Amino acid sequence: MDQLKEAVAAAFDKVVASGAIEEAIHKQIGAAVTAGINEHLRDYSDFGKALKAKIGTLIEIDLDTIDLPSYRQLVGDIIKKRVGAVMSTEFTEKLDKDIAELLEPVPDSITLQALLDEFIESKKDAWNAHELRGEKFTLNINRSENCDDYLDVSIDEDPNQRRHSSCAIHLRIRGDGEVWALSLGGTDIKNKIFVGPLFNFEKRLFQMYTAKTRLIIDADADADDFDTTFPYNDND
């Protein structure tokens, strides 16, 4: 019996010396602590339920207060943006071209005869050019009765226009020949927000008007002093 006791004691001493008991205790205590924490943090635990509720209040969002765009609105905005970009580019290019054409160089001054020559030349490409050949056109020249500083000149392919306001072209000249006012088709250019499209002779007149080209007319000149007949052919 004594030998058995001694054997058990010796084996126990070896286990203690090896640290196995201490390791086992640490392992079990660690497992117990982990299990306790897991149990306490589970979804259904009091702590887990309280934690979920707290997080819920922090990220709670009232969707009614958020302006979320509809699919239709989103697609519409994309199309609008794309079309706007294309239109902006095309409009800018066209506007640059139109402005460049309108601002082409013009002379500082031009005689009324030279202006009439340009008017006649422009009609050679008109849709009714064949009807105008050999026909008269209107040229009115009137000096202001109240103020000698102003001179009205009007031109129209119709030979029977006697009033400046009825003519396709009406220029008011002042001082040393400055084209102070220009009306096209009965509309004063100054009263138009957008001018155009202008072609040929009308564009030429607008360029002269904006550039302040001087129209040279002799002080005693009269409409009868000028040839107001369209040529019979393009070589006249």
XYZ file of C-alpha atoms in Angstrom:
236
model
C 0.000 0.000 0.000
C 2.775 2.392 0.935
C 4.433 1.711 -2.404
C 1.204 2.566 -4.238
C 0.876 5.859 -2.381
C 4.463 6.702 -3.156
C 3.920 5.923 -6.836
C 0.809 8.139 -7.063
C 2.583 10.969 -5.259
C 5.568 10.711 -7.554
C 3.358 10.783 -10.674
C 1.469 13.788 -9.363
C 4.724 15.567 -8.621
C 5.806 14.975 -12.229
C 2.535 16.404 -13.581
C 2.888 19.476 -11.371
C 6.517 19.880 -12.376
C 5.630 19.691 -16.071
C 3.186 22.633 -15.764
C 0.321 20.605 -17.205
C -2.001 21.494 -14.338
C -1.299 25.220 -14.703
C -1.823 25.005 -18.460
C -5.103 23.181 -18.046
C -6.309 25.741 -15.518
C -5.415 28.614 -17.876
C -7.149 26.881 -20.759
C -10.330 26.265 -18.856
C -10.407 29.735 -17.366
C -9.879 31.234 -20.836
C -12.641 29.087 -22.266
C -14.931 30.026 -19.426
C -14.242 33.761 -19.907
C -14.769 33.529 -23.685
C -17.980 31.605 -23.228
C -19.176 34.141 -20.698
C -18.441 37.072 -23.000
C -20.051 35.363 -26.015
C -23.080 34.529 -23.965
C -23.357 38.101 -22.747
C -22.954 39.578 -26.234
C -25.365 37.293 -28.080
C -28.221 38.906 -30.029
C -30.786 37.635 -27.594
C -28.864 38.720 -24.459
C -29.898 41.869 -22.642
C -26.640 43.555 -23.617
C -26.957 42.449 -27.268
C -30.525 43.701 -27.481
C -29.588 47.046 -25.902
C -26.584 47.423 -28.257
C -28.738 46.740 -31.354
C -31.304 49.275 -30.187
C -28.630 51.912 -29.617
C -27.072 51.366 -33.055
C -30.531 51.530 -34.606
C -31.161 54.976 -33.147
C -27.792 56.222 -34.432
C -28.377 55.220 -38.060
C -32.104 55.806 -38.147
C -32.988 57.894 -41.267
C -36.334 59.351 -42.220
C -36.546 58.541 -45.950
C -39.464 60.937 -46.333
C -37.096 63.845 -45.679
C -34.619 62.783 -48.400
C -35.197 64.078 -51.935
C -34.404 60.940 -53.902
C -34.732 61.548 -57.666
C -37.105 59.295 -59.538
C -35.860 57.144 -62.405
C -37.717 59.355 -64.883
C -36.151 62.477 -63.431
C -32.689 60.893 -63.434
C -32.957 59.885 -67.101
C -34.385 63.302 -67.989
C -31.508 65.091 -66.268
C -28.947 62.951 -68.108
C -30.595 63.628 -71.485
C -30.884 67.336 -70.711
C -27.225 67.537 -69.749
C -26.102 65.694 -72.882
C -28.291 67.694 -75.244
C -27.202 70.907 -73.531
C -23.548 70.058 -74.064
C -24.072 69.316 -77.764
C -26.246 72.379 -78.321
C -23.768 74.582 -76.498
C -20.917 73.430 -78.736
C -22.882 73.756 -81.965
C -24.369 77.103 -80.956
C -20.975 78.499 -79.981
C -19.389 77.404 -83.257
C -22.242 78.855 -85.319
C -22.259 82.074 -83.308
C -18.501 82.477 -83.758
C -18.913 81.980 -87.510
C -21.815 84.435 -87.769
C -20.009 87.091 -85.740
C -16.853 86.653 -87.833
C -18.885 87.149 -91.016
C -20.691 90.205 -89.651
C -17.434 91.765 -88.549
C -15.646 91.350 -91.861
C -13.615 94.470 -92.760
C -15.567 97.304 -94.385
C -14.315 100.588 -95.815
C -14.076 103.724 -93.695
C -16.199 105.482 -96.308
C -18.146 104.720 -99.464
C -19.856 106.908 -102.054
C -23.566 106.617 -102.684
C -22.845 105.611 -106.275
C -20.633 102.741 -105.100
C -23.359 101.674 -102.681
C -25.934 101.664 -105.471
C -23.575 99.586 -107.625
C -23.397 96.995 -104.838
C -27.204 97.029 -104.554
C -27.566 96.390 -108.294
C -24.925 93.645 -108.179
C -26.736 91.889 -105.306
C -29.943 91.683 -107.353
C -28.258 89.677 -110.110
C -28.622 86.580 -107.898
C -32.148 87.372 -106.707
C -34.965 84.897 -107.390
C -36.690 87.540 -109.551
C -33.559 88.793 -111.302
C -35.068 88.169 -114.752
C -38.026 90.414 -113.858
C -35.787 93.265 -112.716
C -33.675 93.498 -115.871
C -34.111 96.888 -117.493
C -36.537 98.009 -114.790
C -36.277 101.079 -112.571
C -35.758 100.953 -108.817
C -36.501 103.493 -106.097
C -33.925 105.934 -104.742
C -35.136 108.638 -102.370
C -32.872 111.384 -101.032
C -34.344 113.883 -98.615
C -32.694 116.446 -96.387
C -34.285 117.310 -93.077
C -36.325 120.497 -93.196
C -35.813 121.129 -89.493
C -32.185 120.211 -89.252
C -29.698 120.379 -92.103
C -27.480 117.897 -90.301
C -29.640 114.898 -91.278
C -30.095 113.234 -94.662
C -32.439 110.307 -95.426
C -31.630 107.822 -98.178
C -33.927 104.933 -99.073
C -33.656 102.198 -101.702
C -36.140 99.609 -102.948
C -36.328 97.343 -105.991
C -39.933 98.513 -106.464
C -39.815 101.738 -108.524
C -42.957 103.206 -106.943
C -41.938 103.582 -103.313
C -41.995 107.248 -102.316
C -41.902 106.968 -98.532
C -38.729 106.056 -96.675
C -40.664 103.830 -94.243
C -42.025 101.795 -97.177
C -38.640 101.043 -98.663
C -36.680 97.850 -98.029
C -33.623 99.948 -97.092
C -33.593 103.238 -95.243
C -30.438 104.969 -94.046
C -30.310 108.147 -91.996
C -27.072 110.032 -92.412
C -25.789 112.783 -90.177
C -22.806 115.047 -89.882
C -19.954 114.116 -92.169
C -21.696 111.011 -93.535
C -22.078 108.754 -90.482
C -24.794 106.122 -90.968
C -26.655 107.036 -87.794
C -29.697 104.781 -88.329
C -30.490 101.783 -90.517
C -33.864 100.192 -91.193
C -34.291 96.940 -93.089
C -37.745 95.912 -94.201
C -39.291 98.725 -92.198
C -37.629 97.704 -88.911
C -35.041 99.885 -87.205
C -31.945 97.800 -86.434
C -31.563 99.541 -83.054
C -34.941 98.161 -81.946
C -34.078 94.539 -82.678
C -32.582 92.308 -79.986
C -31.371 89.778 -82.542
C -30.353 90.713 -86.065
C -30.345 88.063 -88.726
C -30.022 86.109 -90.701
C -28.640 88.757 -93.027
C -27.345 88.035 -96.496
C -25.549 89.820 -99.306
C -26.379 93.515 -99.486
C -28.312 93.664 -96.195
C -25.364 92.097 -94.374
C -23.071 94.606 -96.065
C -25.233 97.503 -94.858
C -25.267 96.132 -91.322
C -21.485 95.839 -91.343
C -21.205 99.434 -92.493
C -23.666 100.550 -89.840
C -21.808 98.833 -86.972
C -18.423 100.020 -88.272
C -19.676 103.627 -88.613
C -18.757 103.738 -92.294
C -19.270 107.207 -93.796
C -21.629 107.458 -96.774
C -20.301 110.181 -99.066
C -23.016 112.222 -100.848
C -22.518 115.541 -102.555
C -24.202 118.400 -100.690
C -26.493 119.215 -103.605
C -27.004 115.637 -104.824
C -30.489 114.539 -105.843
C -31.975 111.150 -106.704
C -32.200 112.191 -110.351
C -28.416 112.478 -110.441
C -28.059 108.694 -110.244
C -28.856 105.914 -112.671
C -31.631 103.874 -111.057
C -32.107 101.244 -113.741
C -31.207 97.572 -113.406
C -28.976 96.449 -116.290
C -30.440 94.223 -118.999
C -27.730 91.620 -118.563
C -24.924 90.757 -116.147
C -22.311 92.423 -118.343
C -23.930 95.875 -118.199
